[in-house]
DNA sequence: TTTTCATATGTATATTCTTTCATATAAAGT
DNA sequence: ACTTTATATGAAAGAATATACATATGAAAA
């Protein structure tokens, strides 16, 4: 890890620090989905999904592939899997609230 | 990974999505430091360091220990190490710009 | 070539974060 | 008790983000 990391790649984490994008990634870890499938599954507007897919794509957290009119998105399982595993491990061992990161329960 | 992750723990990543906090974590991965030592090393105001240490502490990304008047902070190496490793790996394999995450070079 | 379906983009607003400056607390020494 | 040093907290201004709605692009079918 060179010293520039903090300045250069904080956007890596910024990209992940959004409930919509995390929800998209969670879904795509299960299976590839089109934009509208994601929108339906998550109960969000299509434009919102598209807006949020863009940064994920730019950082190569997801891949996309044309299929007729549709665009099928899939997750970069290596990176996202490692990150989710790190979160899980941290939640288990270090989150006093059992993984809820001091947010109010709901 | 339960399905609630995206809603509940996006703050995990939010916490990391800031250059100051990442710089603090980088320093603390090398050795424990006091608030003023961090401020000096990073060339930032003490109050800014304190403000940014707070969320890191709340998520147990760092630990603290009183030592006289000082407060010595150290990193949760298990979690932060795993995350930095994931970033490094991603940068090497998936960042077209060689780890610069499509930010302008400088 | 028109229509339809799927996705992307533009823009404005509301919200959230970051930072700075000022001040408060807290601990140790005098 | 008072002073000094170390750290934390409060508040306000500015910057960055998220979201919603409208619209544009693009691809296939009719």
PDB file of C-alpha atoms (C1' of nucleotides) in Angstrom:
ATOM      1  CA  UNK A   1       0.000   0.000   0.000  1.00  0.00           C
ATOM      2  CA  UNK A   2       1.770   3.130  -1.151  1.00  0.00           C
ATOM      3  CA  UNK A   3       1.217   6.314   0.741  1.00  0.00           C
ATOM      4  CA  UNK A   4      -0.899   7.889  -1.949  1.00  0.00           C
ATOM      5  CA  UNK A   5      -3.775   5.544  -1.289  1.00  0.00           C
ATOM      6  CA  UNK A   6      -5.719   7.852   0.939  1.00  0.00           C
ATOM      7  CA  UNK A   7      -5.800  10.713  -1.506  1.00  0.00           C
ATOM      8  CA  UNK A   8      -6.088   8.678  -4.631  1.00  0.00           C
ATOM      9  CA  UNK A   9      -8.524   5.915  -3.869  1.00  0.00           C
ATOM     10  CA  UNK A  10     -10.983   7.126  -1.275  1.00  0.00           C
ATOM     11  CA  UNK A  11     -13.485   7.050  -4.117  1.00  0.00           C
ATOM     12  CA  UNK A  12     -13.203   3.312  -3.997  1.00  0.00           C
ATOM     13  CA  UNK A  13     -14.997   3.392  -0.661  1.00  0.00           C
ATOM     14  CA  UNK A  14     -17.170   6.333  -1.578  1.00  0.00           C
ATOM     15  CA  UNK A  15     -18.548   4.186  -4.319  1.00  0.00           C
ATOM     16  CA  UNK A  16     -19.625   1.610  -1.759  1.00  0.00           C
ATOM     17  CA  UNK A  17     -20.968   4.035   0.815  1.00  0.00           C
ATOM     18  CA  UNK A  18     -24.511   4.161  -0.474  1.00  0.00           C
ATOM     19  CA  UNK A  19     -27.418   1.885   0.378  1.00  0.00           C
ATOM     20  CA  UNK A  20     -28.702   1.718  -3.173  1.00  0.00           C
ATOM     21  CA  UNK A  21     -25.372   0.734  -4.625  1.00  0.00           C
ATOM     22  CA  UNK A  22     -24.758  -1.801  -1.888  1.00  0.00           C
ATOM     23  CA  UNK A  23     -28.205  -3.278  -2.484  1.00  0.00           C
ATOM     24  CA  UNK A  24     -27.441  -3.514  -6.194  1.00  0.00           C
ATOM     25  CA  UNK A  25     -24.188  -5.290  -5.454  1.00  0.00           C
ATOM     26  CA  UNK A  26     -25.898  -7.674  -3.046  1.00  0.00           C
ATOM     27  CA  UNK A  27     -28.393  -8.635  -5.730  1.00  0.00           C
ATOM     28  CA  UNK A  28     -25.740  -9.035  -8.371  1.00  0.00           C
ATOM     29  CA  UNK A  29     -23.715 -11.281  -6.098  1.00  0.00           C
ATOM     30  CA  UNK A  30     -26.622 -13.731  -6.366  1.00  0.00           C
ATOM     31  CA  UNK A  31     -27.102 -13.541 -10.101  1.00  0.00           C
ATOM     32  CA  UNK A  32     -26.698 -11.259 -13.092  1.00  0.00           C
ATOM     33  CA  UNK A  33     -29.674  -8.975 -13.664  1.00  0.00           C
ATOM     34  CA  UNK A  34     -30.873  -6.356 -16.110  1.00  0.00           C
ATOM     35  CA  UNK A  35     -31.441  -2.754 -15.075  1.00  0.00           C
ATOM     36  CA  UNK A  36     -35.200  -3.167 -14.887  1.00  0.00           C
ATOM     37  CA  UNK A  37     -34.900  -6.405 -12.968  1.00  0.00           C
ATOM     38  CA  UNK A  38     -32.760  -4.593 -10.444  1.00  0.00           C
ATOM     39  CA  UNK A  39     -35.231  -1.735 -10.288  1.00  0.00           C
ATOM     40  CA  UNK A  40     -38.130  -4.133  -9.734  1.00  0.00           C
ATOM     41  CA  UNK A  41     -36.318  -6.240  -7.189  1.00  0.00           C
ATOM     42  CA  UNK A  42     -35.193  -3.248  -5.190  1.00  0.00           C
ATOM     43  CA  UNK A  43     -38.369  -1.248  -5.662  1.00  0.00           C
ATOM     44  CA  UNK A  44     -36.504   1.727  -7.052  1.00  0.00           C
ATOM     45  CA  UNK A  45     -36.851   3.827 -10.166  1.00  0.00           C
ATOM     46  CA  UNK A  46     -35.000   2.699 -13.226  1.00  0.00           C
ATOM     47  CA  UNK A  47     -33.175   6.000 -13.562  1.00  0.00           C
ATOM     48  CA  UNK A  48     -31.936   5.716 -10.026  1.00  0.00           C
ATOM     49  CA  UNK A  49     -30.552   2.268 -10.717  1.00  0.00           C
ATOM     50  CA  UNK A  50     -28.836   3.488 -13.857  1.00  0.00           C
ATOM     51  CA  UNK A  51     -27.371   6.477 -12.073  1.00  0.00           C
ATOM     52  CA  UNK A  52     -25.974   4.221  -9.396  1.00  0.00           C
ATOM     53  CA  UNK A  53     -24.711   1.564 -11.748  1.00  0.00           C
ATOM     54  CA  UNK A  54     -22.549   4.099 -13.524  1.00  0.00           C
ATOM     55  CA  UNK A  55     -19.945   4.621 -10.793  1.00  0.00           C
ATOM     56  CA  UNK A  56     -19.961   0.905 -10.009  1.00  0.00           C
ATOM     57  CA  UNK A  57     -19.132   0.235 -13.615  1.00  0.00           C
ATOM     58  CA  UNK A  58     -16.438   2.883 -13.764  1.00  0.00           C
ATOM     59  CA  UNK A  59     -14.612   1.249 -10.863  1.00  0.00           C
ATOM     60  CA  UNK A  60     -15.156  -2.204 -12.323  1.00  0.00           C
ATOM     61  CA  UNK A  61     -17.214  -3.326  -9.364  1.00  0.00           C
ATOM     62  CA  UNK A  62     -19.727  -4.593 -11.908  1.00  0.00           C
ATOM     63  CA  UNK A  63     -19.561  -5.732 -15.488  1.00  0.00           C
ATOM     64  CA  UNK A  64     -22.135  -5.295 -18.198  1.00  0.00           C
ATOM     65  CA  UNK A  65     -23.043  -7.173 -21.319  1.00  0.00           C
ATOM     66  CA  UNK A  66     -25.555  -6.357 -24.018  1.00  0.00           C
ATOM     67  CA  UNK A  67     -28.323  -8.876 -24.561  1.00  0.00           C
ATOM     68  CA  UNK A  68     -30.812  -7.659 -27.122  1.00  0.00           C
ATOM     69  CA  UNK A  69     -32.279  -4.459 -25.807  1.00  0.00           C
ATOM     70  CA  UNK A  70     -31.239  -5.314 -22.335  1.00  0.00           C
ATOM     71  CA  UNK A  71     -28.061  -4.701 -20.465  1.00  0.00           C
ATOM     72  CA  UNK A  72     -27.181  -7.473 -18.073  1.00  0.00           C
ATOM     73  CA  UNK A  73     -25.077  -6.468 -15.123  1.00  0.00           C
ATOM     74  CA  UNK A  74     -23.006  -8.826 -13.011  1.00  0.00           C
ATOM     75  CA  UNK A  75     -20.773  -8.354  -9.991  1.00  0.00           C
ATOM     76  CA  UNK A  76     -17.012  -8.462  -9.763  1.00  0.00           C
ATOM     77  CA  UNK A  77     -17.166 -11.304  -7.308  1.00  0.00           C
ATOM     78  CA  UNK A  78     -13.506 -11.270  -6.436  1.00  0.00           C
ATOM     79  CA  UNK A  79     -13.490  -7.707  -5.176  1.00  0.00           C
ATOM     80  CA  UNK A  80     -17.019  -7.449  -3.851  1.00  0.00           C
ATOM     81  CA  UNK A  81     -16.793 -10.873  -2.254  1.00  0.00           C
ATOM     82  CA  UNK A  82     -13.616  -9.912  -0.424  1.00  0.00           C
ATOM     83  CA  UNK A  83     -15.138  -6.655   0.765  1.00  0.00           C
ATOM     84  CA  UNK A  84     -18.379  -8.211   1.964  1.00  0.00           C
ATOM     85  CA  UNK A  85     -16.392 -10.850   3.759  1.00  0.00           C
ATOM     86  CA  UNK A  86     -14.366  -8.149   5.483  1.00  0.00           C
ATOM     87  CA  UNK A  87     -17.554  -6.378   6.537  1.00  0.00           C
ATOM     88  CA  UNK A  88     -19.079  -9.595   7.823  1.00  0.00           C
ATOM     89  CA  UNK A  89     -15.990 -10.475   9.787  1.00  0.00           C
ATOM     90  CA  UNK A  90     -15.782  -7.008  11.260  1.00  0.00           C
ATOM     91  CA  UNK A  91     -19.461  -7.023  12.164  1.00  0.00           C
ATOM     92  CA  UNK A  92     -19.122 -10.328  13.951  1.00  0.00           C
ATOM     93  CA  UNK A  93     -16.003  -9.522  15.861  1.00  0.00           C
ATOM     94  CA  UNK A  94     -15.977  -5.783  16.347  1.00  0.00           C
ATOM     95  CA  UNK A  95     -19.469  -4.326  16.108  1.00  0.00           C
ATOM     96  CA  UNK A  96     -20.909  -4.127  19.589  1.00  0.00           C
ATOM     97  CA  UNK A  97     -24.401  -3.878  18.154  1.00  0.00           C
ATOM     98  CA  UNK A  98     -23.978  -7.085  16.209  1.00  0.00           C
ATOM     99  CA  UNK A  99     -23.331  -5.655  12.801  1.00  0.00           C
ATOM    100  CA  UNK A 100     -25.606  -2.683  12.981  1.00  0.00           C
ATOM    101  CA  UNK A 101     -22.812  -0.142  13.120  1.00  0.00           C
ATOM    102  CA  UNK A 102     -24.458   2.083  15.739  1.00  0.00           C
ATOM    103  CA  UNK A 103     -27.327   3.012  13.482  1.00  0.00           C
ATOM    104  CA  UNK A 104     -30.738   2.969  15.015  1.00  0.00           C
ATOM    105  CA  UNK A 105     -32.502  -0.363  14.632  1.00  0.00           C
ATOM    106  CA  UNK A 106     -35.391  -0.598  12.205  1.00  0.00           C
TER     107      UNK A 106
ATOM    108  CA  UNK B   1     -24.271 -11.766   4.443  1.00  0.00           C
ATOM    109  CA  UNK B   2     -27.844 -11.173   5.395  1.00  0.00           C
ATOM    110  CA  UNK B   3     -29.968  -9.049   3.139  1.00  0.00           C
ATOM    111  CA  UNK B   4     -30.092  -6.133   5.508  1.00  0.00           C
ATOM    112  CA  UNK B   5     -26.446  -5.318   4.900  1.00  0.00           C
ATOM    113  CA  UNK B   6     -27.012  -2.636   2.352  1.00  0.00           C
ATOM    114  CA  UNK B   7     -29.367  -0.609   4.481  1.00  0.00           C
ATOM    115  CA  UNK B   8     -27.721  -1.201   7.776  1.00  0.00           C
ATOM    116  CA  UNK B   9     -24.021  -1.027   7.156  1.00  0.00           C
ATOM    117  CA  UNK B  10     -23.354   1.364   4.320  1.00  0.00           C
ATOM    118  CA  UNK B  11     -21.922   3.587   7.015  1.00  0.00           C
ATOM    119  CA  UNK B  12     -19.131   1.102   7.296  1.00  0.00           C
ATOM    120  CA  UNK B  13     -17.929   2.227   3.885  1.00  0.00           C
ATOM    121  CA  UNK B  14     -18.998   5.822   4.376  1.00  0.00           C
ATOM    122  CA  UNK B  15     -16.599   5.896   7.251  1.00  0.00           C
ATOM    123  CA  UNK B  16     -13.772   4.941   4.928  1.00  0.00           C
ATOM    124  CA  UNK B  17     -14.727   7.198   2.051  1.00  0.00           C
ATOM    125  CA  UNK B  18     -12.769  10.205   3.139  1.00  0.00           C
ATOM    126  CA  UNK B  19      -9.138  11.071   2.407  1.00  0.00           C
ATOM    127  CA  UNK B  20      -8.445  12.362   5.886  1.00  0.00           C
ATOM    128  CA  UNK B  21      -9.747   9.262   7.607  1.00  0.00           C
ATOM    129  CA  UNK B  22      -7.930   6.989   5.173  1.00  0.00           C
ATOM    130  CA  UNK B  23      -4.718   8.910   5.770  1.00  0.00           C
ATOM    131  CA  UNK B  24      -5.194   8.530   9.505  1.00  0.00           C
ATOM    132  CA  UNK B  25      -5.721   4.809   9.105  1.00  0.00           C
ATOM    133  CA  UNK B  26      -2.662   4.498   6.901  1.00  0.00           C
ATOM    134  CA  UNK B  27      -0.518   6.168   9.545  1.00  0.00           C
ATOM    135  CA  UNK B  28      -1.969   4.085  12.332  1.00  0.00           C
ATOM    136  CA  UNK B  29      -1.283   0.906  10.387  1.00  0.00           C
ATOM    137  CA  UNK B  30       2.411   1.756  10.787  1.00  0.00           C
ATOM    138  CA  UNK B  31       2.339   2.626  14.468  1.00  0.00           C
ATOM    139  CA  UNK B  32       0.112   3.994  17.210  1.00  0.00           C
ATOM    140  CA  UNK B  33       0.075   7.769  17.415  1.00  0.00           C
ATOM    141  CA  UNK B  34      -1.422  10.521  19.495  1.00  0.00           C
ATOM    142  CA  UNK B  35      -3.871  13.027  18.063  1.00  0.00           C
ATOM    143  CA  UNK B  36      -1.267  15.745  17.766  1.00  0.00           C
ATOM    144  CA  UNK B  37       1.241  13.393  16.234  1.00  0.00           C
ATOM    145  CA  UNK B  38      -1.362  12.511  13.618  1.00  0.00           C
ATOM    146  CA  UNK B  39      -2.130  16.180  13.056  1.00  0.00           C
ATOM    147  CA  UNK B  40       1.565  16.996  12.623  1.00  0.00           C
ATOM    148  CA  UNK B  41       2.286  14.039  10.395  1.00  0.00           C
ATOM    149  CA  UNK B  42      -0.655  14.740   8.157  1.00  0.00           C
ATOM    150  CA  UNK B  43      -0.352  18.506   8.269  1.00  0.00           C
ATOM    151  CA  UNK B  44      -3.926  18.951   9.429  1.00  0.00           C
ATOM    152  CA  UNK B  45      -5.542  20.790  12.303  1.00  0.00           C
ATOM    153  CA  UNK B  46      -5.947  18.940  15.555  1.00  0.00           C
ATOM    154  CA  UNK B  47      -9.688  19.500  15.622  1.00  0.00           C
ATOM    155  CA  UNK B  48     -10.035  18.016  12.188  1.00  0.00           C
ATOM    156  CA  UNK B  49      -8.162  14.921  13.251  1.00  0.00           C
ATOM    157  CA  UNK B  50     -10.344  14.588  16.338  1.00  0.00           C
ATOM    158  CA  UNK B  51     -13.502  15.042  14.329  1.00  0.00           C
ATOM    159  CA  UNK B  52     -12.413  12.334  11.933  1.00  0.00           C
ATOM    160  CA  UNK B  53     -11.200   9.968  14.601  1.00  0.00           C
ATOM    161  CA  UNK B  54     -14.612   9.927  16.196  1.00  0.00           C
ATOM    162  CA  UNK B  55     -16.461   7.898  13.566  1.00  0.00           C
ATOM    163  CA  UNK B  56     -13.451   5.603  13.171  1.00  0.00           C
ATOM    164  CA  UNK B  57     -13.623   4.911  16.876  1.00  0.00           C
ATOM    165  CA  UNK B  58     -17.383   4.392  16.856  1.00  0.00           C
ATOM    166  CA  UNK B  59     -17.024   1.684  14.239  1.00  0.00           C
ATOM    167  CA  UNK B  60     -14.027   0.181  16.014  1.00  0.00           C
ATOM    168  CA  UNK B  61     -11.731   0.838  13.112  1.00  0.00           C
ATOM    169  CA  UNK B  62      -9.338   2.316  15.651  1.00  0.00           C
ATOM    170  CA  UNK B  63      -8.726   1.862  19.337  1.00  0.00           C
ATOM    171  CA  UNK B  64      -7.659   4.426  21.870  1.00  0.00           C
ATOM    172  CA  UNK B  65      -5.812   4.341  25.126  1.00  0.00           C
ATOM    173  CA  UNK B  66      -5.121   7.084  27.624  1.00  0.00           C
ATOM    174  CA  UNK B  67      -1.468   7.824  28.311  1.00  0.00           C
ATOM    175  CA  UNK B  68      -1.089  10.783  30.639  1.00  0.00           C
ATOM    176  CA  UNK B  69      -2.688  13.716  28.907  1.00  0.00           C
ATOM    177  CA  UNK B  70      -2.386  12.041  25.584  1.00  0.00           C
ATOM    178  CA  UNK B  71      -4.684   9.707  23.819  1.00  0.00           C
ATOM    179  CA  UNK B  72      -2.882   7.120  21.758  1.00  0.00           C
ATOM    180  CA  UNK B  73      -4.789   5.761  18.794  1.00  0.00           C
ATOM    181  CA  UNK B  74      -4.049   2.494  17.043  1.00  0.00           C
ATOM    182  CA  UNK B  75      -5.606   0.710  14.091  1.00  0.00           C
ATOM    183  CA  UNK B  76      -7.796  -2.355  14.059  1.00  0.00           C
ATOM    184  CA  UNK B  77      -5.307  -4.180  11.887  1.00  0.00           C
ATOM    185  CA  UNK B  78      -7.502  -7.159  11.210  1.00  0.00           C
ATOM    186  CA  UNK B  79     -10.282  -5.156   9.586  1.00  0.00           C
ATOM    187  CA  UNK B  80      -8.275  -2.336   8.069  1.00  0.00           C
ATOM    188  CA  UNK B  81      -5.625  -4.738   6.846  1.00  0.00           C
ATOM    189  CA  UNK B  82      -8.212  -6.865   5.085  1.00  0.00           C
ATOM    190  CA  UNK B  83      -9.808  -3.813   3.489  1.00  0.00           C
ATOM    191  CA  UNK B  84      -6.555  -2.296   2.313  1.00  0.00           C
ATOM    192  CA  UNK B  85      -5.560  -5.646   0.897  1.00  0.00           C
ATOM    193  CA  UNK B  86      -8.850  -5.823  -0.996  1.00  0.00           C
ATOM    194  CA  UNK B  87      -8.278  -2.337  -2.381  1.00  0.00           C
ATOM    195  CA  UNK B  88      -4.736  -3.193  -3.403  1.00  0.00           C
ATOM    196  CA  UNK B  89      -5.813  -6.367  -5.114  1.00  0.00           C
ATOM    197  CA  UNK B  90      -8.625  -4.599  -6.913  1.00  0.00           C
ATOM    198  CA  UNK B  91      -6.337  -1.791  -8.000  1.00  0.00           C
ATOM    199  CA  UNK B  92      -3.806  -4.229  -9.421  1.00  0.00           C
ATOM    200  CA  UNK B  93      -6.250  -6.419 -11.262  1.00  0.00           C
ATOM    201  CA  UNK B  94      -9.201  -4.241 -12.126  1.00  0.00           C
ATOM    202  CA  UNK B  95      -8.263  -0.582 -12.215  1.00  0.00           C
ATOM    203  CA  UNK B  96      -7.404   0.328 -15.794  1.00  0.00           C
ATOM    204  CA  UNK B  97      -5.508   3.362 -14.563  1.00  0.00           C
ATOM    205  CA  UNK B  98      -3.305   1.302 -12.309  1.00  0.00           C
ATOM    206  CA  UNK B  99      -4.948   1.975  -9.026  1.00  0.00           C
ATOM    207  CA  UNK B 100      -5.924   5.566  -9.577  1.00  0.00           C
ATOM    208  CA  UNK B 101      -9.616   4.852  -9.873  1.00  0.00           C
ATOM    209  CA  UNK B 102     -10.241   7.219 -12.768  1.00  0.00           C
ATOM    210  CA  UNK B 103      -9.348  10.292 -10.755  1.00  0.00           C
ATOM    211  CA  UNK B 104      -7.173  12.834 -12.427  1.00  0.00           C
ATOM    212  CA  UNK B 105      -3.474  12.217 -11.888  1.00  0.00           C
ATOM    213  CA  UNK B 106      -1.599  14.519  -9.595  1.00  0.00           C
TER     214      UNK B 106
ATOM    215  C1'  DT C   1     -39.746   4.347 -40.709  1.00  0.00           C
ATOM    216  C1'  DT C   2     -42.512   4.305 -36.946  1.00  0.00           C
ATOM    217  C1'  DT C   3     -43.426   2.291 -32.547  1.00  0.00           C
ATOM    218  C1'  DT C   4     -42.118   0.154 -28.465  1.00  0.00           C
ATOM    219  C1'  DC C   5     -39.179  -1.269 -24.956  1.00  0.00           C
ATOM    220  C1'  DA C   6     -34.760  -0.842 -22.298  1.00  0.00           C
ATOM    221  C1'  DT C   7     -31.450   2.026 -20.601  1.00  0.00           C
ATOM    222  C1'  DA C   8     -28.861   6.326 -20.066  1.00  0.00           C
ATOM    223  C1'  DT C   9     -28.411  11.189 -19.223  1.00  0.00           C
ATOM    224  C1'  DG C  10     -29.517  16.133 -17.658  1.00  0.00           C
ATOM    225  C1'  DT C  11     -30.966  19.038 -14.194  1.00  0.00           C
ATOM    226  C1'  DA C  12     -32.687  20.921  -9.934  1.00  0.00           C
ATOM    227  C1'  DT C  13     -33.467  20.375  -5.187  1.00  0.00           C
ATOM    228  C1'  DA C  14     -32.889  18.555  -0.777  1.00  0.00           C
ATOM    229  C1'  DT C  15     -29.870  16.379   2.133  1.00  0.00           C
ATOM    230  C1'  DT C  16     -25.629  15.092   4.018  1.00  0.00           C
ATOM    231  C1'  DC C  17     -20.471  15.785   4.749  1.00  0.00           C
ATOM    232  C1'  DT C  18     -16.435  18.253   5.392  1.00  0.00           C
ATOM    233  C1'  DT C  19     -13.929  21.701   7.222  1.00  0.00           C
ATOM    234  C1'  DT C  20     -12.725  25.722  10.000  1.00  0.00           C
ATOM    235  C1'  DC C  21     -12.821  28.503  13.946  1.00  0.00           C
ATOM    236  C1'  DA C  22     -14.092  29.009  18.523  1.00  0.00           C
ATOM    237  C1'  DT C  23     -14.695  27.037  22.790  1.00  0.00           C
ATOM    238  C1'  DA C  24     -15.079  23.316  26.304  1.00  0.00           C
ATOM    239  C1'  DT C  25     -13.315  19.494  28.938  1.00  0.00           C
ATOM    240  C1'  DA C  26      -9.737  16.918  31.080  1.00  0.00           C
ATOM    241  C1'  DA C  27      -5.436  15.678  32.964  1.00  0.00           C
ATOM    242  C1'  DA C  28      -0.892  16.937  35.050  1.00  0.00           C
ATOM    243  C1'  DG C  29       2.241  19.963  36.898  1.00  0.00           C
ATOM    244  C1'  DT C  30       3.217  24.334  39.713  1.00  0.00           C
TER     245       DT C  30
ATOM    246  C1'  DA D   1      -6.510  26.662  42.881  1.00  0.00           C
ATOM    247  C1'  DC D   2      -4.123  28.061  38.678  1.00  0.00           C
ATOM    248  C1'  DT D   3      -1.657  27.200  34.414  1.00  0.00           C
ATOM    249  C1'  DT D   4      -0.370  24.515  30.671  1.00  0.00           C
ATOM    250  C1'  DT D   5      -0.959  20.949  27.467  1.00  0.00           C
ATOM    251  C1'  DA D   6      -3.815  17.535  24.980  1.00  0.00           C
ATOM    252  C1'  DT D   7      -8.021  16.425  23.106  1.00  0.00           C
ATOM    253  C1'  DA D   8     -12.964  16.860  22.217  1.00  0.00           C
ATOM    254  C1'  DT D   9     -17.076  19.312  20.936  1.00  0.00           C
ATOM    255  C1'  DG D  10     -20.266  22.943  18.781  1.00  0.00           C
ATOM    256  C1'  DA D  11     -21.755  25.531  15.127  1.00  0.00           C
ATOM    257  C1'  DA D  12     -21.795  27.599  10.640  1.00  0.00           C
ATOM    258  C1'  DA D  13     -20.459  27.949   5.822  1.00  0.00           C
ATOM    259  C1'  DG D  14     -19.379  25.678   1.862  1.00  0.00           C
ATOM    260  C1'  DA D  15     -18.956  21.505  -0.915  1.00  0.00           C
ATOM    261  C1'  DA D  16     -20.399  17.216  -2.442  1.00  0.00           C
ATOM    262  C1'  DT D  17     -24.205  13.621  -2.969  1.00  0.00           C
ATOM    263  C1'  DA D  18     -28.566  11.483  -3.666  1.00  0.00           C
ATOM    264  C1'  DT D  19     -32.741  11.434  -5.589  1.00  0.00           C
ATOM    265  C1'  DA D  20     -36.706  12.457  -8.582  1.00  0.00           C
ATOM    266  C1'  DC D  21     -38.542  13.853 -12.750  1.00  0.00           C
ATOM    267  C1'  DA D  22     -38.037  14.801 -17.445  1.00  0.00           C
ATOM    268  C1'  DT D  23     -35.961  13.661 -21.566  1.00  0.00           C
ATOM    269  C1'  DA D  24     -32.691  11.441 -24.800  1.00  0.00           C
ATOM    270  C1'  DT D  25     -30.511   7.526 -26.939  1.00  0.00           C
ATOM    271  C1'  DG D  26     -30.502   3.036 -28.766  1.00  0.00           C
ATOM    272  C1'  DA D  27     -31.991  -1.400 -30.254  1.00  0.00           C
ATOM    273  C1'  DA D  28     -35.396  -4.467 -32.013  1.00  0.00           C
ATOM    274  C1'  DA D  29     -39.977  -5.329 -33.867  1.00  0.00           C
ATOM    275  C1'  DA D  30     -43.968  -4.127 -36.590  1.00  0.00           C
TER     276       DA D  30
END
